[in-house]
């Protein structure tokens, strides 16, 4: 039996590398390949993602470009034991914010949220599986 394809994004391995050498680069499209800004990889049912995105949405001053990369989430419309599905209800907004969703037909190995800062085309900071704004 053949399962779904999967891709290990290896986000912690990006630190110190040019964004162009990361596994996300060919997936994001030319208009989202930032020289300076922040990428946030998130999933709708992730409570830590919800916390991060809400804090960021209320503190973001629009001074840097932001790319929100949503992971597919087959359980976003389902209720959990508390009667809730999606946890993310607030996202940063503005002309400096771009959104994409990675293809649903692949399992992406990454622990959301993943926070990736890029300066002059180089990944300078990576936080995976935690809220760097706490």
Coordinates of N, CA and C in Angstrom, one line a residue:
X1 N 0.8 -1.2 0.0 CA 0.0 0.0 0.0 C 0.9 1.2 0.0
X2 N 0.6 2.2 -0.9 CA 1.3 3.4 -1.0 C 0.5 4.5 -0.3
X3 N 1.1 5.2 0.6 CA 0.5 6.3 1.3 C 0.7 7.6 0.6
X4 N 0.2 8.7 1.3 CA 0.4 10.0 0.7 C 1.9 10.4 0.7
X5 N 2.3 11.2 -0.2 CA 3.7 11.6 -0.2 C 3.9 12.6 0.9
X6 N 5.1 12.6 1.4 CA 5.5 13.5 2.5 C 6.8 14.2 2.2
X7 N 6.9 15.4 2.8 CA 8.1 16.2 2.6 C 8.5 16.7 4.0
X8 N 9.7 16.4 4.4 CA 10.3 16.9 5.6 C 10.9 18.3 5.3
X9 N 10.2 19.4 5.8 CA 10.6 20.7 5.5 C 12.0 21.1 6.2
X10 N 12.3 20.4 7.3 CA 13.6 20.6 8.0 C 13.8 22.0 8.4
X11 N 12.7 22.7 8.9 CA 12.8 24.1 9.2 C 14.0 24.5 10.1
X12 N 14.3 23.8 11.2 CA 15.5 24.2 12.0 C 16.8 24.2 11.2
X13 N 16.9 23.5 10.1 CA 18.1 23.5 9.3 C 18.2 24.7 8.4
X14 N 17.2 25.5 8.4 CA 17.2 26.7 7.5 C 18.1 27.8 8.0
X15 N 18.3 27.9 9.4 CA 19.0 29.0 10.0 C 20.4 29.2 9.4
X16 N 20.6 30.4 9.0 CA 21.9 30.7 8.4 C 22.0 30.5 6.9
X17 N 21.0 29.9 6.3 CA 21.0 29.6 4.8 C 20.3 30.7 4.1
X18 N 20.6 30.8 2.8 CA 19.8 31.7 1.9 C 18.4 31.0 1.8
X19 N 17.4 31.9 1.8 CA 16.0 31.4 1.7 C 15.9 30.5 0.4
X20 N 16.6 30.9 -0.6 CA 16.6 30.1 -1.9 C 17.1 28.7 -1.8
X21 N 17.8 28.4 -0.7 CA 18.3 27.0 -0.5 C 17.4 26.2 0.4
X22 N 16.2 26.7 0.9 CA 15.3 26.0 1.7 C 14.3 25.2 0.9
X23 N 13.7 24.3 1.6 CA 12.7 23.4 0.9 C 11.4 24.1 0.6
X24 N 11.2 25.3 1.3 CA 9.9 26.0 1.0 C 10.0 26.9 -0.2
X25 N 11.2 27.3 -0.6 CA 11.4 28.2 -1.7 C 10.7 27.9 -3.0
X26 N 10.9 26.6 -3.4 CA 10.2 26.3 -4.7 C 8.7 26.2 -4.6
X27 N 8.2 26.2 -3.4 CA 6.7 26.0 -3.2 C 6.0 27.3 -3.1
X28 N 6.7 28.4 -2.8 CA 6.0 29.7 -2.4 C 5.7 30.6 -3.6
X29 N 6.3 30.4 -4.7 CA 6.1 31.3 -5.8 C 6.9 32.6 -5.8
X30 N 7.2 33.1 -6.9 CA 8.1 34.3 -7.0 C 7.7 35.5 -6.2
X31 N 6.4 35.8 -6.2 CA 6.0 37.0 -5.5 C 6.1 36.9 -4.0
X32 N 6.4 35.7 -3.4 CA 6.5 35.5 -2.0 C 7.9 35.2 -1.5
X33 N 8.8 35.3 -2.4 CA 10.2 35.0 -2.1 C 10.9 36.3 -1.5
X34 N 10.7 36.5 -0.2 CA 11.1 37.8 0.4 C 12.6 37.9 0.6
X35 N 13.1 39.1 0.5 CA 14.5 39.3 1.0 C 14.5 39.7 2.4
X36 N 13.4 40.3 2.9 CA 13.3 40.7 4.3 C 11.9 40.5 4.8
X37 N 11.7 39.8 5.9 CA 10.3 39.6 6.4 C 10.3 38.4 7.3
X38 N 9.0 37.9 7.5 CA 8.8 36.8 8.3 C 7.8 35.8 7.7
X39 N 8.1 34.6 7.8 CA 7.2 33.5 7.3 C 6.7 32.8 8.6
X40 N 5.4 32.5 8.6 CA 4.7 31.8 9.7 C 4.0 30.6 9.1
X41 N 4.4 29.4 9.4 CA 3.8 28.2 9.0 C 2.8 27.8 10.1
X42 N 1.5 27.6 9.8 CA 0.5 27.4 10.8 C -0.5 26.4 10.3
X43 N -1.3 25.9 11.3 CA -2.4 24.9 11.1 C -3.6 25.4 11.8
X44 N -4.8 25.3 11.2 CA -6.0 25.9 11.8 C -6.4 25.3 13.2
X45 N -6.1 24.0 13.5 CA -6.4 23.4 14.7 C -5.3 23.5 15.8
X46 N -4.3 24.2 15.5 CA -3.2 24.3 16.5 C -3.4 25.4 17.4
X47 N -3.5 25.1 18.8 CA -3.8 26.2 19.7 C -2.6 27.1 19.9
X48 N -1.4 26.6 19.7 CA -0.2 27.5 19.8 C -0.1 28.4 18.6
X49 N -0.5 27.9 17.5 CA -0.6 28.8 16.3 C -1.6 29.9 16.5
X50 N -2.8 29.6 17.1 CA -3.8 30.6 17.4 C -3.3 31.7 18.3
X51 N -2.6 31.3 19.3 CA -2.0 32.2 20.3 C -1.0 33.1 19.5
X52 N -0.1 32.5 18.8 CA 0.9 33.3 18.1 C 0.3 34.3 17.1
X53 N -0.6 33.8 16.3 CA -1.2 34.7 15.2 C -2.1 35.8 15.8
X54 N -2.7 35.5 17.0 CA -3.5 36.6 17.6 C -2.6 37.7 18.2
X55 N -1.5 37.2 18.9 CA -0.6 38.2 19.4 C 0.1 39.0 18.3
X56 N 0.5 38.3 17.2 CA 1.1 39.0 16.1 C 0.2 40.0 15.4
X57 N -1.1 39.6 15.2 CA -2.1 40.4 14.6 C -2.3 41.7 15.4
X58 N -2.2 41.6 16.7 CA -2.4 42.8 17.5 C -1.2 43.7 17.7
X59 N 0.0 43.1 17.4 CA 1.2 43.9 17.6 C 1.9 44.3 16.3
X60 N 1.5 43.7 15.2 CA 2.2 43.9 13.9 C 2.0 45.4 13.5
X61 N 3.1 46.0 13.2 CA 3.0 47.4 12.8 C 3.1 47.6 11.3
X62 N 3.2 46.5 10.5 CA 3.3 46.6 9.1 C 4.6 47.0 8.5
X63 N 5.7 47.0 9.4 CA 7.0 47.4 9.0 C 7.8 46.4 8.2
X64 N 7.3 45.1 8.2 CA 8.0 44.1 7.4 C 6.9 43.2 6.7
X65 N 7.4 42.6 5.6 CA 6.5 41.7 4.9 C 6.3 40.4 5.7
X66 N 5.1 39.9 5.5 CA 4.7 38.7 6.3 C 4.1 37.7 5.3
X67 N 4.5 36.4 5.3 CA 3.9 35.4 4.5 C 3.4 34.3 5.5
X68 N 2.0 34.1 5.4 CA 1.4 33.1 6.2 C 1.2 31.9 5.4
X69 N 1.8 30.8 5.8 CA 1.8 29.5 5.1 C 0.9 28.5 5.8
X70 N -0.2 28.3 5.3 CA -1.2 27.4 6.0 C -1.0 26.0 5.6
X71 N -0.9 25.1 6.5 CA -0.8 23.7 6.3 C -2.3 23.1 6.2
X72 N -2.5 22.2 5.3 CA -3.8 21.6 5.2 C -4.2 21.0 6.5
X73 N -5.4 21.0 6.8 CA -5.9 20.4 8.1 C -7.3 19.8 7.9
X74 N -7.3 18.4 7.8 CA -8.5 17.7 7.5 C -9.5 17.8 8.7
X75 N -9.0 18.2 9.9 CA -9.9 18.2 11.1 C -10.3 19.6 11.4
X76 N -10.1 20.6 10.6 CA -10.4 22.0 11.0 C -11.9 22.2 11.1
X77 N -12.7 21.4 10.4 CA -14.2 21.6 10.5 C -14.8 20.7 11.5
X78 N -14.0 19.8 12.1 CA -14.6 18.9 13.1 C -14.5 19.4 14.5
X79 N -15.4 18.9 15.3 CA -15.3 19.3 16.8 C -14.4 18.4 17.5
X80 N -13.7 19.0 18.5 CA -12.9 18.1 19.4 C -13.7 17.9 20.6
X81 N -13.1 17.3 21.7 CA -13.8 17.0 22.9 C -14.4 18.2 23.6
X82 N -14.0 19.4 23.2 CA -14.6 20.6 23.8 C -15.6 21.3 22.9
X83 N -15.9 20.6 21.8 CA -16.9 21.2 20.8 C -16.3 22.2 19.9
X84 N -15.0 22.2 19.8 CA -14.3 23.2 18.9 C -13.5 22.4 17.8
X85 N -13.4 23.1 16.6 CA -12.6 22.6 15.6 C -11.4 23.5 15.4
X86 N -11.5 24.4 14.5 CA -10.4 25.4 14.2 C -10.2 26.2 15.4
X87 N -8.9 26.5 15.8 CA -8.5 27.3 16.9 C -8.1 28.7 16.4
X88 N -7.6 28.8 15.2 CA -7.2 30.0 14.6 C -8.4 30.8 14.1
X89 N -8.6 32.0 14.7 CA -9.7 32.8 14.3 C -9.2 34.3 14.0
X90 N -8.0 34.6 14.3 CA -7.5 35.9 14.0 C -6.2 35.8 13.3
X91 N -6.1 36.5 12.2 CA -4.8 36.5 11.3 C -4.4 38.0 11.1
X92 N -3.1 38.2 11.0 CA -2.7 39.6 10.7 C -3.2 39.9 9.3
X93 N -3.5 41.2 9.1 CA -4.0 41.7 7.8 C -3.3 42.9 7.4
X94 N -3.4 43.2 6.1 CA -2.8 44.4 5.5 C -2.1 44.1 4.2
X95 N -1.7 45.1 3.5 CA -1.0 44.9 2.2 C 0.3 44.2 2.3
X96 N 0.9 44.2 3.5 CA 2.2 43.6 3.7 C 2.1 42.1 4.0
X97 N 0.9 41.6 4.2 CA 0.6 40.2 4.5 C 0.1 39.5 3.3
X98 N 0.8 38.4 3.0 CA 0.4 37.5 1.9 C 0.1 36.1 2.5
X99 N -0.8 35.4 1.9 CA -1.2 34.1 2.4 C -1.1 33.0 1.3
X100 N -0.6 31.9 1.6 CA -0.7 30.7 0.7 C -1.1 29.5 1.6
X101 N -1.5 28.5 0.9 CA -1.8 27.2 1.5 C -1.0 26.1 0.8
X102 N -0.2 25.3 1.5 CA 0.5 24.3 0.9 C -0.4 23.2 0.3
X103 N -0.1 22.5 -0.7 CA -1.0 21.5 -1.3 C -1.5 20.5 -0.4
X104 N -2.7 20.2 -0.5 CA -3.4 19.2 0.4 C -3.0 17.8 0.2
X105 N -2.4 17.5 -0.9 CA -2.1 16.1 -1.3 C -0.8 15.6 -0.8
X106 N -0.2 16.4 0.1 CA 1.1 16.0 0.7 C 1.1 16.2 2.2
X107 N 1.8 15.4 2.9 CA 2.0 15.6 4.3 C 3.3 16.3 4.5
X108 N 3.2 17.5 5.2 CA 4.3 18.3 5.4 C 4.9 18.1 6.8
X109 N 6.1 17.6 6.9 CA 6.7 17.3 8.2 C 7.3 18.6 8.8
X110 N 6.5 19.2 9.7 CA 6.9 20.4 10.4 C 6.0 20.5 11.6
X111 N 6.5 21.0 12.7 CA 5.7 21.2 13.9 C 5.3 22.7 14.0
X112 N 4.0 22.9 13.7 CA 3.5 24.3 13.7 C 3.4 24.8 15.2
X113 N 3.4 26.1 15.4 CA 3.8 27.1 14.4 C 5.3 27.1 14.1
X114 N 5.7 27.5 12.9 CA 7.1 27.7 12.6 C 7.2 29.2 12.2
X115 N 8.1 29.8 12.9 CA 8.4 31.3 12.7 C 9.8 31.4 12.1
X116 N 9.8 32.0 10.9 CA 11.1 32.1 10.2 C 11.3 33.5 9.8
X117 N 12.4 34.1 10.3 CA 12.8 35.5 9.9 C 13.8 35.5 8.8
X118 N 13.7 36.4 7.9 CA 14.6 36.5 6.8 C 15.1 37.9 6.7
X119 N 16.5 38.1 6.6 CA 17.1 39.4 6.4 C 18.1 39.3 5.3
X120 N 18.0 40.2 4.3 CA 18.8 40.2 3.2 C 18.9 38.8 2.5
X121 N 17.8 38.1 2.5 CA 17.7 36.8 1.8 C 18.2 35.6 2.6
X122 N 18.7 35.9 3.8 CA 19.2 34.8 4.7 C 18.3 34.6 5.8
X123 N 18.0 33.3 6.2 CA 17.2 33.0 7.3 C 18.0 33.2 8.6
X124 N 17.5 34.2 9.4 CA 18.3 34.6 10.6 C 17.7 34.0 11.9
X125 N 16.5 33.6 11.9 CA 15.9 33.1 13.1 C 14.8 32.1 12.8
X126 N 14.8 31.0 13.5 CA 13.8 29.9 13.3 C 13.3 29.5 14.7
X127 N 12.0 29.4 14.8 CA 11.4 28.8 16.0 C 10.3 27.9 15.5
X128 N 10.5 26.6 15.9 CA 9.5 25.6 15.4 C 8.8 25.0 16.6
X129 N 7.4 25.0 16.6 CA 6.7 24.3 17.6 C 6.4 25.1 18.9
X130 N 6.7 26.4 18.8 CA 6.6 27.3 20.0 C 6.2 28.7 19.5
X131 N 5.8 29.5 20.5 CA 5.4 30.9 20.2 C 6.6 31.8 20.5
X132 N 7.3 32.3 19.5 CA 8.4 33.2 19.8 C 8.0 34.6 20.4
X133 N 6.7 34.9 20.4 CA 6.3 36.2 20.9 C 5.8 36.2 22.3
X134 N 5.9 35.1 22.9 CA 5.5 35.0 24.3 C 6.4 35.7 25.2

